[in-house]
Amino acid sequence: MMPSGDNMPLNMPCEPQILAGWVVDGQGGPARQNVLISIAGGRIRRLEVLPANCRPAGAFHDLSQSTLMPVLIDAHVHLALSGTRDPELRRCQLSAGAEETYAVIARHLKTCAQSGILALRDGGDREGRVLAYQKAAQPQERASIYVSATCWAWHAPGRYGRMIGRSPGNGLDLGQALPSMPEGLGHLKIIQSGLNSLNRFGCQGPAQFRLDELLAAVAYARMHRLPVMVHANGEEAVAQAIAAGCDSIEHGYFMGAANLARLAESRIAWVPTVIPMQALAQDPYLSSHQRDTALRTRDHQLNQIRQAHQLGVAIVLGTDAGSVGVDHAKAVFEEMGLLGQAGLSLEAVVRCATSRAASLLGLPNGHVIAEGQPASFIAIRRRPAEVLRGIEKIDGVCIRGFWQAMQP
Ligand SMILES: [Zn+2]
């Protein structure tokens, strides 16, 4: 029995032997079937594929009907915002006070932890509250889930981004403004384009910052050992972000074949965030023309992902949770399904949400199921072929050898 419900103690140690129906290891290799996992001291001591239908000797925890995969990572969230569609609630959360926002952040972190999503990279909020929350949080709260926080994102004066960012003031350019950021950032976030138009399909606006400003910002970030995430849609904005040597392209809608090829030749990751567009395609507050444009935009992005995967681009899973209709945690499983629709295998999708994301976040543990690694994984009671068809429920989360109590 996997722990579930109120009667289970918190953080119950897992058994020394687990028989997994299937293991998807997070490194992209094919799912292995009927795997005996031996655990000691919170780490995976041994992984052994048993012959079909063979049972191990001695006591074991039977998960032979489940698929196990590493604990997951969402590489693009906005923890200070919920995914509510209600326009009034969205306005309220933008003007909420610090304590109110901290409660929202704590709630989102708890939801993620319950779903086995144990590392997040935040895309910023205007007041820098996620960073402030991180600094103020008790060590035990911080330890349960890793968050790379920025302060606010940077956008050019008069351009898109005010909701989550600030622009350099007083006639300063981007490079000159960066030293005003608070300490303790996990990365730098720059907004280099607008949003995708829902009125004109594929319409590309001009880039926000000049290339020399981007280059100065990346040089500043390198000096302070900060990775750089760049929001960029359209050919020009993406080409400039790549030329500036950023670490990841966020969204990257309509970037085009030349940029996909450039990404494949670089070490730059791509976080395509498809689920927000899918959510807009179902948004009751939009016109039918706008919903239709969102759907076409989503399909165009799925096609770009298919090409990128074939080229070998380092695709990383991110959801933009906190956007309209994009709920924290739930969106990770929806985005996994969309990457599957783009033609990625389950193994490839899991890699985007685990080891590839871990490398982008610079995490010491690779979020893989392998000998010597922490015994941290999620269990889903399905065969691999069914995992991407809408995961509604995680059946167990094991962290460093302890099963976490699940919501009833
Ligand atoms: Zn975002």
mmCIF file of C-alpha atoms and ligand atoms in Angstrom:
data_model
loop_
_atom_site.group_PDB
_atom_site.id
_atom_site.type_symbol
_atom_site.label_atom_id
_atom_site.label_comp_id
_atom_site.label_asym_id
_atom_site.label_seq_id
_atom_site.Cartn_x
_atom_site.Cartn_y
_atom_site.Cartn_z
ATOM 1 C CA MET A 1 0.000 0.000 0.000
ATOM 2 C CA MET A 2 1.231 3.448 -0.818
ATOM 3 C CA PRO A 3 0.723 6.042 1.845
ATOM 4 C CA SER A 4 -2.465 8.018 1.394
ATOM 5 C CA GLY A 5 -5.127 9.656 3.466
ATOM 6 C CA ASP A 6 -5.240 11.134 6.946
ATOM 7 C CA ASN A 7 -4.333 7.982 8.834
ATOM 8 C CA MET A 8 -0.856 7.793 7.344
ATOM 9 C CA PRO A 9 1.991 9.356 9.267
ATOM 10 C CA LEU A 10 3.920 12.157 7.630
ATOM 11 C CA ASN A 11 7.120 11.132 5.918
ATOM 12 C CA MET A 12 6.997 7.392 6.412
ATOM 13 C CA PRO A 13 10.328 5.707 5.594
ATOM 14 C CA CYS A 14 10.125 3.666 2.417
ATOM 15 C CA GLU A 15 10.855 -0.060 2.372
ATOM 16 C CA PRO A 16 14.415 -1.229 1.579
ATOM 17 C CA GLN A 17 13.124 -2.971 -1.571
ATOM 18 C CA ILE A 18 10.581 -1.615 -4.071
ATOM 19 C CA LEU A 19 9.379 -3.525 -7.113
ATOM 20 C CA ALA A 20 8.512 -0.975 -9.821
ATOM 21 C CA GLY A 21 6.356 -1.963 -12.784
ATOM 22 C CA TRP A 22 8.314 0.486 -14.946
ATOM 23 C CA VAL A 23 11.107 2.982 -14.352
ATOM 24 C CA VAL A 24 11.557 6.065 -16.531
ATOM 25 C CA ASP A 25 14.924 7.280 -15.308
ATOM 26 C CA GLY A 26 14.904 10.917 -16.458
ATOM 27 C CA GLN A 27 17.976 10.504 -18.660
ATOM 28 C CA GLY A 28 16.011 9.737 -21.826
ATOM 29 C CA GLY A 29 16.711 6.001 -21.993
ATOM 30 C CA PRO A 30 13.856 3.546 -22.649
ATOM 31 C CA ALA A 31 11.505 2.692 -19.769
ATOM 32 C CA ARG A 32 12.680 -0.436 -17.955
ATOM 33 C CA GLN A 33 10.139 -3.007 -16.824
ATOM 34 C CA ASN A 34 9.921 -5.002 -13.577
ATOM 35 C CA VAL A 35 12.725 -3.211 -11.764
ATOM 36 C CA LEU A 36 13.813 -3.983 -8.214
ATOM 37 C CA ILE A 37 15.023 -0.819 -6.465
ATOM 38 C CA SER A 38 17.137 -1.295 -3.340
ATOM 39 C CA ILE A 39 17.293 1.709 -1.026
ATOM 40 C CA ALA A 40 19.583 2.450 1.907
ATOM 41 C CA GLY A 41 20.315 5.684 3.735
ATOM 42 C CA GLY A 42 17.884 7.614 1.514
ATOM 43 C CA ARG A 43 19.776 6.688 -1.651
ATOM 44 C CA ILE A 44 19.269 4.191 -4.439
ATOM 45 C CA ARG A 45 21.799 1.448 -3.791
ATOM 46 C CA ARG A 46 20.914 -0.840 -6.676
ATOM 47 C CA LEU A 47 18.598 -1.014 -9.707
ATOM 48 C CA GLU A 48 18.006 -4.491 -11.060
ATOM 49 C CA VAL A 49 15.757 -5.496 -13.958
ATOM 50 C CA LEU A 50 14.105 -8.803 -13.030
ATOM 51 C CA PRO A 51 12.836 -11.310 -15.609
ATOM 52 C CA ALA A 52 9.185 -10.778 -16.595
ATOM 53 C CA ASN A 53 6.737 -11.749 -13.819
ATOM 54 C CA CYS A 54 9.626 -12.579 -11.470
ATOM 55 C CA ARG A 55 9.178 -11.477 -7.852
ATOM 56 C CA PRO A 56 12.103 -10.618 -5.569
ATOM 57 C CA ALA A 57 13.026 -12.749 -2.585
ATOM 58 C CA GLY A 58 12.120 -11.302 0.809
ATOM 59 C CA ALA A 59 9.832 -8.414 1.689
ATOM 60 C CA PHE A 60 9.219 -5.702 -0.869
ATOM 61 C CA HIS A 61 6.843 -2.831 -1.573
ATOM 62 C CA ASP A 62 4.771 -3.860 -4.571
ATOM 63 C CA LEU A 63 4.473 -1.052 -7.127
ATOM 64 C CA SER A 64 4.359 -3.467 -10.040
ATOM 65 C CA GLN A 65 1.319 -1.688 -11.510
ATOM 66 C CA SER A 66 2.986 1.743 -11.409
ATOM 67 C CA THR A 67 5.424 3.806 -13.450
ATOM 68 C CA LEU A 68 8.152 5.515 -11.416
ATOM 69 C CA MET A 69 9.940 8.668 -12.556
ATOM 70 C CA PRO A 70 12.203 11.208 -10.824
ATOM 71 C CA VAL A 71 10.673 14.085 -8.855
ATOM 72 C CA LEU A 72 9.813 16.859 -11.312
ATOM 73 C CA ILE A 73 10.907 20.427 -12.008
ATOM 74 C CA ASP A 74 8.896 23.356 -13.375
ATOM 75 C CA ALA A 75 11.438 25.730 -14.907
ATOM 76 C CA HIS A 76 9.034 28.664 -15.400
ATOM 77 C CA VAL A 77 6.495 29.694 -12.771
ATOM 78 C CA HIS A 78 5.194 32.866 -11.155
ATOM 79 C CA LEU A 79 4.660 31.795 -7.548
ATOM 80 C CA ALA A 80 3.187 35.149 -6.514
ATOM 81 C CA LEU A 81 0.277 34.701 -8.944
ATOM 82 C CA SER A 82 -2.458 32.085 -9.128
ATOM 83 C CA GLY A 83 -3.884 30.776 -12.376
ATOM 84 C CA THR A 84 -7.356 32.197 -11.761
ATOM 85 C CA ARG A 85 -9.259 33.330 -14.864
ATOM 86 C CA ASP A 86 -11.372 35.830 -12.917
ATOM 87 C CA PRO A 87 -10.292 39.336 -14.085
ATOM 88 C CA GLU A 88 -11.190 40.930 -10.737
ATOM 89 C CA LEU A 89 -9.194 38.359 -8.744
ATOM 90 C CA ARG A 90 -6.252 38.831 -11.104
ATOM 91 C CA ARG A 91 -6.343 42.598 -10.521
ATOM 92 C CA CYS A 92 -6.519 42.021 -6.746
ATOM 93 C CA GLN A 93 -3.530 39.715 -6.623
ATOM 94 C CA LEU A 94 -1.409 42.304 -8.419
ATOM 95 C CA SER A 95 -2.137 44.885 -5.731
ATOM 96 C CA ALA A 96 -2.055 42.501 -2.723
ATOM 97 C CA GLY A 97 0.092 43.308 0.308
ATOM 98 C CA ALA A 98 3.251 41.388 1.183
ATOM 99 C CA GLU A 99 1.720 39.077 3.813
ATOM 100 C CA GLU A 100 -1.171 38.173 1.537
ATOM 101 C CA THR A 101 1.229 37.358 -1.300
ATOM 102 C CA TYR A 102 3.451 35.272 1.013
ATOM 103 C CA ALA A 103 0.407 33.139 1.887
ATOM 104 C CA VAL A 104 -0.281 32.654 -1.839
ATOM 105 C CA ILE A 105 3.352 31.656 -2.450
ATOM 106 C CA ALA A 106 3.275 29.194 0.484
ATOM 107 C CA ARG A 107 0.061 27.640 -0.867
ATOM 108 C CA HIS A 108 1.565 27.169 -4.327
ATOM 109 C CA LEU A 109 4.722 25.623 -2.877
ATOM 110 C CA LYS A 110 2.661 23.154 -0.863
ATOM 111 C CA THR A 111 0.631 22.150 -3.935
ATOM 112 C CA CYS A 112 3.820 21.571 -5.905
ATOM 113 C CA ALA A 113 5.433 19.502 -3.138
ATOM 114 C CA GLN A 114 2.288 17.350 -2.881
ATOM 115 C CA SER A 115 2.536 16.668 -6.617
ATOM 116 C CA GLY A 116 6.194 15.676 -6.534
ATOM 117 C CA ILE A 117 7.381 18.916 -8.168
ATOM 118 C CA LEU A 118 10.377 19.694 -6.007
ATOM 119 C CA ALA A 119 12.263 22.395 -7.856
ATOM 120 C CA LEU A 120 11.002 25.603 -9.452
ATOM 121 C CA ARG A 121 12.473 28.553 -11.299
ATOM 122 C CA ASP A 122 10.438 31.715 -10.821
ATOM 123 C CA GLY A 123 9.967 34.196 -13.655
ATOM 124 C CA GLY A 124 9.555 37.185 -11.353
ATOM 125 C CA ASP A 125 6.944 39.446 -9.811
ATOM 126 C CA ARG A 126 6.831 43.221 -9.830
ATOM 127 C CA GLU A 127 7.521 43.629 -6.107
ATOM 128 C CA GLY A 128 10.152 40.901 -5.847
ATOM 129 C CA ARG A 129 8.042 39.067 -3.257
ATOM 130 C CA VAL A 130 9.129 35.541 -4.154
ATOM 131 C CA LEU A 131 12.726 36.508 -3.451
ATOM 132 C CA ALA A 132 11.709 38.239 -0.205
ATOM 133 C CA TYR A 133 9.675 35.182 0.828
ATOM 134 C CA GLN A 134 12.660 32.930 0.131
ATOM 135 C CA LYS A 135 14.879 35.083 2.329
ATOM 136 C CA ALA A 136 12.337 35.175 5.173
ATOM 137 C CA ALA A 137 11.236 31.512 5.046
ATOM 138 C CA GLN A 138 12.312 29.128 7.796
ATOM 139 C CA PRO A 139 15.057 26.657 6.795
ATOM 140 C CA GLN A 140 12.666 23.678 6.976
ATOM 141 C CA GLU A 141 10.279 25.397 4.552
ATOM 142 C CA ARG A 142 13.128 26.209 2.185
ATOM 143 C CA ALA A 143 14.529 22.679 2.346
ATOM 144 C CA SER A 144 11.347 20.961 1.185
ATOM 145 C CA ILE A 145 11.333 22.542 -2.269
ATOM 146 C CA TYR A 146 14.102 24.289 -4.191
ATOM 147 C CA VAL A 147 13.200 27.667 -5.687
ATOM 148 C CA SER A 148 15.456 29.736 -7.908
ATOM 149 C CA ALA A 149 14.008 33.227 -7.495
ATOM 150 C CA THR A 150 14.731 36.458 -9.305
ATOM 151 C CA CYS A 151 13.401 39.812 -8.115
ATOM 152 C CA TRP A 152 11.345 41.490 -10.817
ATOM 153 C CA ALA A 153 11.800 40.873 -14.531
ATOM 154 C CA TRP A 154 13.272 43.719 -16.614
ATOM 155 C CA HIS A 155 11.340 45.207 -19.531
ATOM 156 C CA ALA A 156 12.028 48.263 -21.719
ATOM 157 C CA PRO A 157 10.245 51.537 -20.832
ATOM 158 C CA GLY A 158 6.682 51.634 -22.186
ATOM 159 C CA ARG A 159 6.768 48.007 -23.349
ATOM 160 C CA TYR A 160 5.085 44.783 -22.149
ATOM 161 C CA GLY A 161 6.084 43.404 -18.750
ATOM 162 C CA ARG A 162 4.788 45.807 -16.109
ATOM 163 C CA MET A 163 2.716 43.063 -14.443
ATOM 164 C CA ILE A 164 5.815 41.106 -13.438
ATOM 165 C CA GLY A 165 8.614 43.562 -14.021
ATOM 166 C CA ARG A 166 10.190 47.001 -13.935
ATOM 167 C CA SER A 167 12.008 49.074 -16.514
ATOM 168 C CA PRO A 168 15.305 50.917 -16.085
ATOM 169 C CA GLY A 169 14.395 54.459 -14.983
ATOM 170 C CA ASN A 170 16.131 57.849 -14.988
ATOM 171 C CA GLY A 171 17.488 57.497 -18.504
ATOM 172 C CA LEU A 172 19.562 54.436 -17.545
ATOM 173 C CA ASP A 173 20.022 51.592 -19.972
ATOM 174 C CA LEU A 174 19.571 47.971 -18.892
ATOM 175 C CA GLY A 175 23.192 47.295 -17.962
ATOM 176 C CA GLN A 176 23.321 50.469 -15.832
ATOM 177 C CA ALA A 177 20.089 49.561 -13.996
ATOM 178 C CA LEU A 178 21.032 46.034 -12.933
ATOM 179 C CA PRO A 179 23.167 46.948 -9.888
ATOM 180 C CA SER A 180 19.944 48.223 -8.227
ATOM 181 C CA MET A 181 18.708 44.638 -7.813
ATOM 182 C CA PRO A 182 18.591 43.149 -4.307
ATOM 183 C CA GLU A 183 21.007 40.415 -3.245
ATOM 184 C CA GLY A 184 20.264 36.703 -3.235
ATOM 185 C CA LEU A 185 18.957 36.233 -6.777
ATOM 186 C CA GLY A 186 19.074 32.788 -8.347
ATOM 187 C CA HIS A 187 18.995 34.161 -11.884
ATOM 188 C CA LEU A 188 18.283 37.249 -13.990
ATOM 189 C CA LYS A 189 15.061 37.600 -16.024
ATOM 190 C CA ILE A 190 14.805 39.847 -19.082
ATOM 191 C CA ILE A 191 11.700 40.461 -21.195
ATOM 192 C CA GLN A 192 12.848 40.948 -24.794
ATOM 193 C CA SER A 193 9.507 40.825 -26.674
ATOM 194 C CA GLY A 194 5.797 41.281 -26.176
ATOM 195 C CA LEU A 195 3.063 38.677 -25.790
ATOM 196 C CA ASN A 196 1.622 36.748 -28.712
ATOM 197 C CA SER A 197 -1.208 38.615 -30.391
ATOM 198 C CA LEU A 198 -4.601 36.939 -30.096
ATOM 199 C CA ASN A 199 -6.022 39.214 -32.785
ATOM 200 C CA ARG A 200 -3.424 38.708 -35.538
ATOM 201 C CA PHE A 201 -1.959 35.206 -35.780
ATOM 202 C CA GLY A 202 1.842 35.183 -35.804
ATOM 203 C CA CYS A 203 2.153 38.969 -35.525
ATOM 204 C CA GLN A 204 5.675 39.803 -34.320
ATOM 205 C CA GLY A 205 6.399 43.077 -32.545
ATOM 206 C CA PRO A 206 9.818 44.709 -32.293
ATOM 207 C CA ALA A 207 12.401 43.519 -29.749
ATOM 208 C CA GLN A 208 12.577 45.459 -26.462
ATOM 209 C CA PHE A 209 16.235 46.057 -25.588
ATOM 210 C CA ARG A 210 19.100 46.814 -28.006
ATOM 211 C CA LEU A 211 21.613 44.017 -28.531
ATOM 212 C CA ASP A 212 24.378 46.026 -26.816
ATOM 213 C CA GLU A 213 22.130 46.347 -23.719
ATOM 214 C CA LEU A 214 21.507 42.592 -23.710
ATOM 215 C CA LEU A 215 25.243 41.929 -24.061
ATOM 216 C CA ALA A 216 25.987 44.234 -21.122
ATOM 217 C CA ALA A 217 23.289 42.539 -19.031
ATOM 218 C CA VAL A 218 24.648 39.056 -19.770
ATOM 219 C CA ALA A 219 28.191 40.250 -18.946
ATOM 220 C CA TYR A 220 26.911 41.626 -15.607
ATOM 221 C CA ALA A 221 25.110 38.359 -14.893
ATOM 222 C CA ARG A 222 28.222 36.295 -15.670
ATOM 223 C CA MET A 223 30.246 38.442 -13.279
ATOM 224 C CA HIS A 224 27.693 37.701 -10.538
ATOM 225 C CA ARG A 225 27.284 34.038 -11.527
ATOM 226 C CA LEU A 226 23.619 34.499 -12.448
ATOM 227 C CA PRO A 227 22.067 32.485 -15.282
ATOM 228 C CA VAL A 228 19.935 34.609 -17.628
ATOM 229 C CA MET A 229 16.390 33.673 -18.667
ATOM 230 C CA VAL A 230 14.966 35.693 -21.556
ATOM 231 C CA HIS A 231 11.285 36.011 -22.457
ATOM 232 C CA ALA A 232 11.370 36.170 -26.256
ATOM 233 C CA ASN A 233 8.796 35.563 -28.994
ATOM 234 C CA GLY A 234 9.414 36.150 -32.681
ATOM 235 C CA GLU A 235 12.498 35.863 -34.891
ATOM 236 C CA GLU A 236 14.282 39.091 -33.973
ATOM 237 C CA ALA A 237 13.905 38.914 -30.177
ATOM 238 C CA VAL A 238 14.984 35.264 -30.032
ATOM 239 C CA ALA A 239 17.948 35.812 -32.393
ATOM 240 C CA GLN A 240 19.177 38.681 -30.195
ATOM 241 C CA ALA A 241 18.797 36.671 -26.971
ATOM 242 C CA ILE A 242 20.799 33.825 -28.525
ATOM 243 C CA ALA A 243 23.440 36.251 -29.833
ATOM 244 C CA ALA A 244 23.755 37.771 -26.358
ATOM 245 C CA GLY A 245 24.531 34.327 -24.909
ATOM 246 C CA CYS A 246 21.604 33.904 -22.530
ATOM 247 C CA ASP A 247 20.995 30.565 -20.768
ATOM 248 C CA SER A 248 17.382 29.962 -21.757
ATOM 249 C CA ILE A 249 14.770 31.216 -24.201
ATOM 250 C CA GLU A 250 11.352 31.397 -22.552
ATOM 251 C CA HIS A 251 8.275 30.844 -24.779
ATOM 252 C CA GLY A 252 10.057 31.307 -28.132
ATOM 253 C CA TYR A 253 6.826 31.319 -30.146
ATOM 254 C CA PHE A 254 7.345 32.012 -33.849
ATOM 255 C CA MET A 255 11.142 31.971 -33.451
ATOM 256 C CA GLY A 256 11.495 30.258 -36.856
ATOM 257 C CA ALA A 257 13.735 27.555 -38.302
ATOM 258 C CA ALA A 258 16.976 29.578 -38.248
ATOM 259 C CA ASN A 259 16.693 30.183 -34.495
ATOM 260 C CA LEU A 260 15.817 26.526 -33.845
ATOM 261 C CA ALA A 261 19.001 25.556 -35.700
ATOM 262 C CA ARG A 262 21.022 28.116 -33.693
ATOM 263 C CA LEU A 263 19.632 26.686 -30.440
ATOM 264 C CA ALA A 264 20.564 23.170 -31.499
ATOM 265 C CA GLU A 265 24.172 24.293 -32.007
ATOM 266 C CA SER A 266 24.312 26.118 -28.683
ATOM 267 C CA ARG A 267 24.088 25.130 -25.021
ATOM 268 C CA ILE A 268 21.029 27.384 -24.619
ATOM 269 C CA ALA A 269 17.862 25.707 -23.320
ATOM 270 C CA TRP A 270 14.375 26.346 -24.688
ATOM 271 C CA VAL A 271 11.353 26.477 -22.368
ATOM 272 C CA PRO A 272 8.404 26.513 -24.803
ATOM 273 C CA THR A 273 5.494 26.948 -22.297
ATOM 274 C CA VAL A 274 2.602 25.666 -24.425
ATOM 275 C CA ILE A 275 -0.022 25.288 -21.701
ATOM 276 C CA PRO A 276 -0.761 29.054 -21.343
ATOM 277 C CA MET A 277 -1.760 29.144 -25.031
ATOM 278 C CA GLN A 278 -3.912 26.044 -24.582
ATOM 279 C CA ALA A 279 -5.570 27.768 -21.598
ATOM 280 C CA LEU A 280 -6.292 30.876 -23.700
ATOM 281 C CA ALA A 281 -7.825 28.672 -26.399
ATOM 282 C CA GLN A 282 -10.396 27.659 -23.764
ATOM 283 C CA ASP A 283 -10.849 31.069 -22.114
ATOM 284 C CA PRO A 284 -14.521 32.071 -21.805
ATOM 285 C CA TYR A 285 -13.551 35.755 -21.451
ATOM 286 C CA LEU A 286 -12.084 35.820 -25.001
ATOM 287 C CA SER A 287 -13.878 36.148 -28.332
ATOM 288 C CA SER A 288 -14.178 33.083 -30.544
ATOM 289 C CA HIS A 289 -11.691 34.686 -32.991
ATOM 290 C CA GLN A 290 -9.174 35.120 -30.157
ATOM 291 C CA ARG A 291 -9.697 31.551 -28.930
ATOM 292 C CA ASP A 292 -9.191 30.309 -32.474
ATOM 293 C CA THR A 293 -5.968 32.344 -32.832
ATOM 294 C CA ALA A 294 -4.728 30.874 -29.527
ATOM 295 C CA LEU A 295 -5.405 27.377 -30.816
ATOM 296 C CA ARG A 296 -3.525 28.024 -34.083
ATOM 297 C CA THR A 297 -0.655 29.568 -32.089
ATOM 298 C CA ARG A 298 -0.547 26.499 -29.843
ATOM 299 C CA ASP A 299 -0.418 24.184 -32.853
ATOM 300 C CA HIS A 300 2.334 26.280 -34.448
ATOM 301 C CA GLN A 301 4.343 25.960 -31.224
ATOM 302 C CA LEU A 302 3.797 22.181 -31.081
ATOM 303 C CA ASN A 303 5.209 22.028 -34.586
ATOM 304 C CA GLN A 304 8.270 24.063 -33.553
ATOM 305 C CA ILE A 305 8.785 21.688 -30.606
ATOM 306 C CA ARG A 306 8.619 18.686 -32.939
ATOM 307 C CA GLN A 307 11.354 20.249 -35.134
ATOM 308 C CA ALA A 308 13.452 21.291 -32.135
ATOM 309 C CA HIS A 309 13.355 17.795 -30.699
ATOM 310 C CA GLN A 310 14.496 16.321 -34.008
ATOM 311 C CA LEU A 311 17.348 18.858 -34.155
ATOM 312 C CA GLY A 312 18.438 18.000 -30.603
ATOM 313 C CA VAL A 313 17.541 21.319 -28.928
ATOM 314 C CA ALA A 314 17.670 21.130 -25.104
ATOM 315 C CA ILE A 315 13.943 21.495 -24.427
ATOM 316 C CA VAL A 316 13.092 22.102 -20.759
ATOM 317 C CA LEU A 317 9.612 21.914 -19.262
ATOM 318 C CA GLY A 318 8.137 25.137 -17.898
ATOM 319 C CA THR A 319 4.497 26.112 -17.532
ATOM 320 C CA ASP A 320 4.302 29.866 -16.822
ATOM 321 C CA ALA A 321 1.983 28.837 -13.947
ATOM 322 C CA GLY A 322 0.258 31.921 -12.590
ATOM 323 C CA SER A 323 -0.774 32.968 -16.107
ATOM 324 C CA VAL A 324 -4.478 33.075 -16.959
ATOM 325 C CA GLY A 325 -5.926 29.572 -16.538
ATOM 326 C CA VAL A 326 -2.551 27.988 -15.682
ATOM 327 C CA ASP A 327 -2.638 26.424 -12.203
ATOM 328 C CA HIS A 328 0.528 25.599 -10.283
ATOM 329 C CA ALA A 329 1.457 21.878 -10.278
ATOM 330 C CA LYS A 330 -1.514 20.753 -12.390
ATOM 331 C CA ALA A 331 0.001 22.608 -15.357
ATOM 332 C CA VAL A 332 3.178 20.483 -15.211
ATOM 333 C CA PHE A 333 1.219 17.354 -16.078
ATOM 334 C CA GLU A 334 -0.754 19.245 -18.740
ATOM 335 C CA GLU A 335 2.486 20.525 -20.296
ATOM 336 C CA MET A 336 3.897 16.981 -20.241
ATOM 337 C CA GLY A 337 0.836 15.875 -22.217
ATOM 338 C CA LEU A 338 1.355 18.692 -24.735
ATOM 339 C CA LEU A 339 5.026 17.787 -25.239
ATOM 340 C CA GLY A 340 3.763 14.274 -25.897
ATOM 341 C CA GLN A 341 1.336 15.681 -28.485
ATOM 342 C CA ALA A 342 4.310 17.375 -30.158
ATOM 343 C CA GLY A 343 5.752 13.930 -30.765
ATOM 344 C CA LEU A 344 8.110 13.435 -27.817
ATOM 345 C CA SER A 345 8.137 10.003 -26.195
ATOM 346 C CA LEU A 346 7.346 9.677 -22.481
ATOM 347 C CA GLU A 347 11.058 9.161 -21.832
ATOM 348 C CA ALA A 348 11.930 12.379 -23.696
ATOM 349 C CA VAL A 349 9.170 14.334 -21.935
ATOM 350 C CA VAL A 350 10.333 13.172 -18.495
ATOM 351 C CA ARG A 351 13.892 14.182 -19.372
ATOM 352 C CA CYS A 352 12.650 17.734 -20.146
ATOM 353 C CA ALA A 353 11.044 17.882 -16.690
ATOM 354 C CA THR A 354 13.927 16.305 -14.750
ATOM 355 C CA SER A 355 17.625 16.025 -15.715
ATOM 356 C CA ARG A 356 17.532 18.721 -18.427
ATOM 357 C CA ALA A 357 15.735 21.126 -16.106
ATOM 358 C CA ALA A 358 18.101 20.227 -13.227
ATOM 359 C CA SER A 359 21.040 21.158 -15.388
ATOM 360 C CA LEU A 360 19.438 24.509 -16.326
ATOM 361 C CA LEU A 361 18.792 25.235 -12.631
ATOM 362 C CA GLY A 362 22.328 24.130 -11.730
ATOM 363 C CA LEU A 363 21.096 21.532 -9.222
ATOM 364 C CA PRO A 364 23.688 19.197 -7.695
ATOM 365 C CA ASN A 365 21.367 16.175 -7.912
ATOM 366 C CA GLY A 366 20.406 15.342 -11.442
ATOM 367 C CA HIS A 367 16.740 14.428 -10.784
ATOM 368 C CA VAL A 368 17.340 10.970 -12.223
ATOM 369 C CA ILE A 369 16.610 7.453 -10.982
ATOM 370 C CA ALA A 370 20.060 5.897 -10.885
ATOM 371 C CA GLU A 371 22.334 4.046 -8.499
ATOM 372 C CA GLY A 372 23.898 6.400 -5.958
ATOM 373 C CA GLN A 373 21.272 9.110 -6.484
ATOM 374 C CA PRO A 374 18.812 10.197 -3.776
ATOM 375 C CA ALA A 375 15.766 7.897 -3.568
ATOM 376 C CA SER A 376 13.423 10.664 -4.761
ATOM 377 C CA PHE A 377 10.711 9.747 -7.237
ATOM 378 C CA ILE A 378 7.005 9.820 -7.980
ATOM 379 C CA ALA A 379 4.766 6.840 -8.655
ATOM 380 C CA ILE A 380 1.843 6.921 -11.074
ATOM 381 C CA ARG A 381 -0.442 3.914 -11.177
ATOM 382 C CA ARG A 382 -0.430 3.551 -14.958
ATOM 383 C CA ARG A 383 1.532 1.819 -17.687
ATOM 384 C CA PRO A 384 4.055 4.107 -19.477
ATOM 385 C CA ALA A 385 1.917 4.278 -22.641
ATOM 386 C CA GLU A 386 -0.928 5.803 -20.583
ATOM 387 C CA VAL A 387 1.065 8.229 -18.439
ATOM 388 C CA LEU A 388 0.864 11.221 -20.797
ATOM 389 C CA ARG A 389 -2.882 10.869 -21.352
ATOM 390 C CA GLY A 390 -3.877 13.339 -18.657
ATOM 391 C CA ILE A 391 -2.327 12.679 -15.251
ATOM 392 C CA GLU A 392 -4.826 13.745 -12.641
ATOM 393 C CA LYS A 393 -3.286 12.143 -9.619
ATOM 394 C CA ILE A 394 0.132 11.196 -8.312
ATOM 395 C CA ASP A 395 -0.113 8.012 -6.265
ATOM 396 C CA GLY A 396 3.044 8.448 -4.233
ATOM 397 C CA VAL A 397 5.945 10.841 -3.725
ATOM 398 C CA CYS A 398 9.145 9.522 -2.163
ATOM 399 C CA ILE A 399 11.771 12.051 -1.104
ATOM 400 C CA ARG A 400 15.226 10.815 -0.100
ATOM 401 C CA GLY A 401 13.752 7.508 1.045
ATOM 402 C CA PHE A 402 10.614 8.821 2.764
ATOM 403 C CA TRP A 403 7.082 8.529 1.398
ATOM 404 C CA GLN A 404 5.278 11.839 1.715
ATOM 405 C CA ALA A 405 1.734 11.878 3.052
ATOM 406 C CA MET A 406 -0.636 12.535 0.165
ATOM 407 C CA GLN A 407 -3.814 14.558 0.127
ATOM 408 C CA PRO A 408 -6.822 12.259 0.623
HETATM 409 ZN ZN ZN B 1 6.439 33.993 -17.264
#
